[in-house]
XYZ file of C-alpha atoms in Angstrom:
286
model
C -10.743 -22.267 -14.234
C -12.129 -19.814 -16.489
C -15.757 -19.414 -15.282
C -17.908 -20.087 -12.423
C -21.889 -19.787 -12.692
C -24.526 -20.264 -10.425
C -27.111 -23.222 -10.460
C -29.455 -22.863 -7.653
C -27.414 -23.623 -4.729
C -24.536 -25.009 -6.347
C -21.864 -24.234 -8.716
C -20.435 -25.640 -12.021
C -16.741 -25.026 -12.991
C -15.158 -25.193 -16.317
C -13.725 -24.707 -18.914
C -12.671 -28.172 -19.974
C -14.848 -30.241 -17.831
C -17.896 -29.675 -15.557
C -17.553 -30.243 -11.711
C -20.743 -30.451 -9.614
C -19.977 -28.725 -6.333
C -22.047 -27.672 -3.301
C -22.113 -23.913 -2.375
C -22.713 -24.758 1.361
C -20.390 -22.849 3.651
C -20.253 -23.595 7.398
C -21.678 -21.061 9.494
C -19.154 -21.706 12.254
C -15.460 -22.525 11.416
C -12.021 -22.238 13.095
C -9.591 -20.073 11.603
C -7.470 -22.966 10.209
C -10.598 -25.140 8.925
C -10.262 -23.979 5.424
C -8.033 -24.704 2.172
C -6.378 -21.822 0.807
C -5.173 -23.224 -2.714
C -5.596 -20.188 -5.037
C -3.414 -21.764 -7.676
C -4.779 -25.113 -7.318
C -1.396 -26.803 -6.190
C -3.291 -29.244 -3.854
C -5.637 -30.361 -6.576
C -2.626 -30.650 -9.090
C -0.714 -32.750 -6.844
C -3.626 -35.281 -6.256
C -4.428 -35.241 -9.948
C -0.848 -35.575 -11.374
C 0.593 -37.865 -8.750
C -2.408 -40.070 -7.430
C -0.644 -43.136 -8.756
C 2.051 -42.834 -6.286
C -0.487 -43.863 -3.632
C 0.029 -47.346 -5.396
C 3.808 -46.861 -5.124
C 3.478 -46.153 -1.299
C 1.307 -49.171 -0.808
C 3.809 -51.440 -2.387
C 6.659 -50.137 -0.542
C 4.539 -50.300 2.613
C 4.051 -54.099 1.905
C 7.657 -54.561 1.334
C 8.854 -52.956 4.575
C 6.140 -54.977 6.571
C 7.368 -58.243 5.121
C 11.011 -57.226 5.714
C 10.294 -56.179 9.390
C 8.400 -59.483 10.086
C 11.374 -61.457 8.642
C 13.723 -59.414 10.895
C 11.514 -60.253 14.136
C 11.359 -63.720 13.407
C 14.292 -64.625 16.049
C 13.601 -61.626 18.217
C 11.384 -61.029 21.210
C 8.326 -58.868 20.588
C 8.317 -55.165 21.786
C 5.759 -54.450 24.393
C 5.063 -50.834 23.330
C 2.189 -50.375 25.622
C 2.488 -46.670 26.243
C 3.077 -45.857 22.553
C 0.242 -48.015 21.323
C -2.179 -46.166 23.819
C -1.033 -42.706 22.684
C -1.180 -43.797 19.014
C -4.622 -45.194 19.293
C -5.739 -42.395 21.468
C -4.655 -39.692 19.110
C -6.154 -41.332 16.110
C -9.417 -41.719 18.050
C -9.479 -38.010 19.090
C -8.802 -37.073 15.359
C -11.531 -39.457 13.965
C -14.101 -38.070 16.566
C -13.126 -34.474 15.612
C -13.263 -35.352 11.858
C -16.735 -37.164 12.237
C -18.201 -34.152 14.157
C -17.057 -31.514 11.813
C -17.176 -33.277 8.524
C -20.611 -34.821 9.022
C -22.309 -31.496 8.994
C -21.817 -31.266 5.554
C -23.481 -34.606 4.390
C -26.258 -34.358 7.156
C -27.168 -31.021 5.913
C -27.053 -31.984 2.339
C -29.328 -34.852 2.930
C -31.937 -32.737 4.965
C -31.812 -29.737 2.578
C -30.749 -30.899 -0.833
C -31.989 -34.433 -0.860
C -30.270 -37.892 -1.567
C -29.353 -36.976 -5.313
C -27.428 -33.876 -4.706
C -25.893 -35.433 -1.431
C -24.370 -38.155 -3.807
C -23.717 -36.217 -6.643
C -22.454 -33.019 -5.694
C -19.044 -32.669 -3.846
C -18.347 -30.496 -0.890
C -17.437 -26.934 -1.214
C -13.514 -26.946 -2.280
C -12.340 -24.172 0.103
C -14.462 -24.596 3.188
C -14.533 -26.728 6.511
C -15.538 -30.146 4.883
C -12.738 -29.798 2.160
C -10.288 -29.182 4.993
C -11.216 -32.375 6.943
C -11.284 -34.154 3.467
C -7.553 -33.204 3.037
C -6.785 -34.336 6.506
C -8.629 -37.632 5.968
C -6.284 -38.252 2.898
C -3.163 -37.440 4.943
C -4.540 -39.681 7.695
C -4.610 -42.817 5.386
C -0.850 -42.563 5.135
C -0.464 -42.033 8.904
C -2.614 -45.111 9.555
C -0.161 -47.323 7.747
C 1.750 -47.174 11.094
C -0.890 -49.374 12.634
C 0.732 -52.379 11.051
C 4.132 -51.582 12.411
C 2.633 -52.080 15.941
C 1.423 -55.552 14.700
C 4.653 -56.772 13.402
C 6.843 -55.235 16.170
C 4.762 -57.074 18.953
C 4.624 -60.137 16.853
C 0.787 -60.181 16.657
C -1.071 -62.094 13.810
C -1.114 -60.062 10.648
C -4.131 -60.943 8.492
C -4.715 -60.223 5.008
C -7.675 -58.171 5.672
C -5.552 -55.604 7.602
C -2.978 -54.575 5.070
C -5.250 -55.109 2.223
C -7.478 -52.590 3.818
C -4.972 -50.187 4.643
C -3.462 -50.112 1.199
C -6.940 -50.175 -0.854
C -8.385 -47.272 1.112
C -5.322 -45.147 0.768
C -5.355 -45.622 -3.089
C -9.089 -45.016 -3.373
C -9.073 -42.032 -1.317
C -6.197 -40.219 -3.163
C -7.806 -41.291 -6.461
C -11.177 -39.908 -5.214
C -9.452 -36.714 -4.030
C -7.927 -36.139 -7.421
C -11.579 -36.383 -9.097
C -13.398 -34.500 -6.201
C -15.559 -37.764 -6.003
C -18.998 -36.389 -4.623
C -19.795 -39.932 -2.888
C -16.722 -39.238 -1.097
C -19.038 -37.052 1.249
C -20.726 -40.329 2.458
C -17.729 -42.484 2.325
C -15.674 -40.018 4.577
C -18.323 -39.581 6.893
C -18.860 -43.377 7.496
C -15.242 -43.911 7.775
C -14.693 -41.043 10.267
C -17.458 -42.588 12.455
C -16.061 -46.327 12.180
C -12.647 -45.129 13.156
C -13.948 -43.090 15.991
C -15.482 -46.449 17.519
C -12.527 -48.612 16.425
C -9.686 -46.546 17.553
C -11.276 -45.665 20.982
C -11.918 -49.373 21.520
C -8.091 -50.066 20.538
C -6.739 -47.375 22.957
C -8.869 -48.625 25.821
C -7.719 -52.281 25.072
C -4.156 -51.127 24.868
C -4.309 -49.431 28.167
C -5.308 -52.881 29.780
C -8.914 -52.641 30.133
C -10.691 -55.732 29.041
C -13.929 -55.280 27.815
C -16.889 -57.584 27.209
C -16.962 -59.498 24.022
C -20.109 -57.663 22.763
C -17.762 -54.607 22.579
C -15.520 -55.936 19.898
C -18.443 -57.538 18.060
C -20.007 -54.111 17.868
C -16.906 -52.487 16.302
C -16.731 -55.082 13.800
C -20.393 -54.855 13.038
C -19.905 -51.252 12.540
C -17.038 -51.671 9.993
C -19.068 -54.370 8.224
C -21.994 -52.018 8.113
C -19.787 -49.376 6.747
C -18.672 -51.804 3.763
C -22.214 -52.709 2.963
C -23.332 -49.137 2.969
C -20.455 -48.266 0.547
C -21.770 -50.990 -1.689
C -25.274 -49.533 -1.411
C -24.011 -45.885 -2.160
C -22.159 -47.017 -5.178
C -25.289 -48.860 -6.507
C -27.342 -45.778 -6.026
C -24.748 -43.702 -7.898
C -24.479 -46.241 -10.672
C -28.217 -46.107 -11.141
C -28.251 -42.188 -11.151
C -25.404 -42.268 -13.738
C -26.893 -45.111 -15.959
C -30.560 -45.198 -15.599
C -31.714 -41.633 -14.605
C -28.925 -40.104 -16.942
C -28.270 -37.341 -14.318
C -25.029 -35.582 -13.942
C -22.942 -36.830 -11.076
C -19.327 -36.023 -9.625
C -17.934 -39.353 -9.869
C -16.236 -40.912 -12.897
C -17.221 -44.494 -13.995
C -13.502 -45.593 -13.280
C -13.664 -44.289 -9.696
C -17.274 -45.901 -9.377
C -15.985 -49.210 -10.559
C -13.058 -49.121 -8.094
C -15.514 -48.182 -5.261
C -17.537 -51.465 -6.087
C -14.226 -53.462 -6.042
C -13.057 -52.269 -2.908
C -16.320 -52.133 -0.908
C -17.455 -55.710 -2.105
C -14.205 -57.249 -1.062
C -14.067 -55.383 2.101
C -17.735 -56.476 2.861
C -16.889 -60.300 1.946
C -13.744 -59.963 4.189
C -15.130 -58.297 7.333
C -18.225 -60.734 7.122
C -15.658 -63.677 6.859
C -13.725 -62.103 9.866
C -16.790 -61.635 11.964
C -17.978 -65.362 11.369
C -14.551 -66.648 12.113
C -13.817 -64.488 15.145
C -17.196 -64.502 16.906
C -19.338 -67.406 15.240
C -17.358 -70.371 14.371
C -14.420 -69.523 16.572
C -16.528 -69.471 19.569
C -18.197 -72.664 18.652
C -14.645 -74.222 18.521
C -13.739 -72.871 21.859
C -16.725 -74.237 23.426
C -16.184 -77.553 22.053
C -12.556 -77.768 23.541
C -13.713 -76.699 26.826
């Protein structure tokens, strides 16, 4: 990067392209909550090798199918303690990520307004960037969720592995482009996963919660997908109608539309099947 010039409270980077980035720095940060990358190696890895997120997703799918095949004539593993620890650890991580990362988007909405909140990405070296990087790494770690399903011989629905693979690909692609709308997407995902993994951990420990709790978790996930569609629509309007600069390429925006619309449809379908039509069928059988 050959130059940095101030633009109100934001910076524009060059020389070959323009990036719209927030100047906001957290007042309180732990010593490790920063991204020290003076030579741009982290960004370079994302930009040069983001397509390998597709490779990882394909390998993930093949491995899962192979394990399912191998488990056909075997008894399911119990894995109660590992499952509690796994979901508990991801719940704690998601809660910490939600608390720390959300400061960036909440402050941006309150101080800078909707446009800059959606079209200027977080500061590349500060706390929000650190939790963005951990978020991207967590999408690889979360592929392990599926192992517990297949090893315990539980039903594996299309929504599950499609969601894991698609989120990984989109997250890495967005990281490569410093997609500004990621501030909203990451905050929503951290919040949804805080609820989801907490619910999974409690359930895995053997505590049976009322039906409304699982319905609430699915509702939060579905709302997240619909909100993702709404954010993408706003960014599309900003870029095409308002003709304002925005740190999100059209390719990444179209990918967001595809992913969030399909997610919304699949989650709505899952909700109806699990809690509406499924409940009606059970009542008729009784």
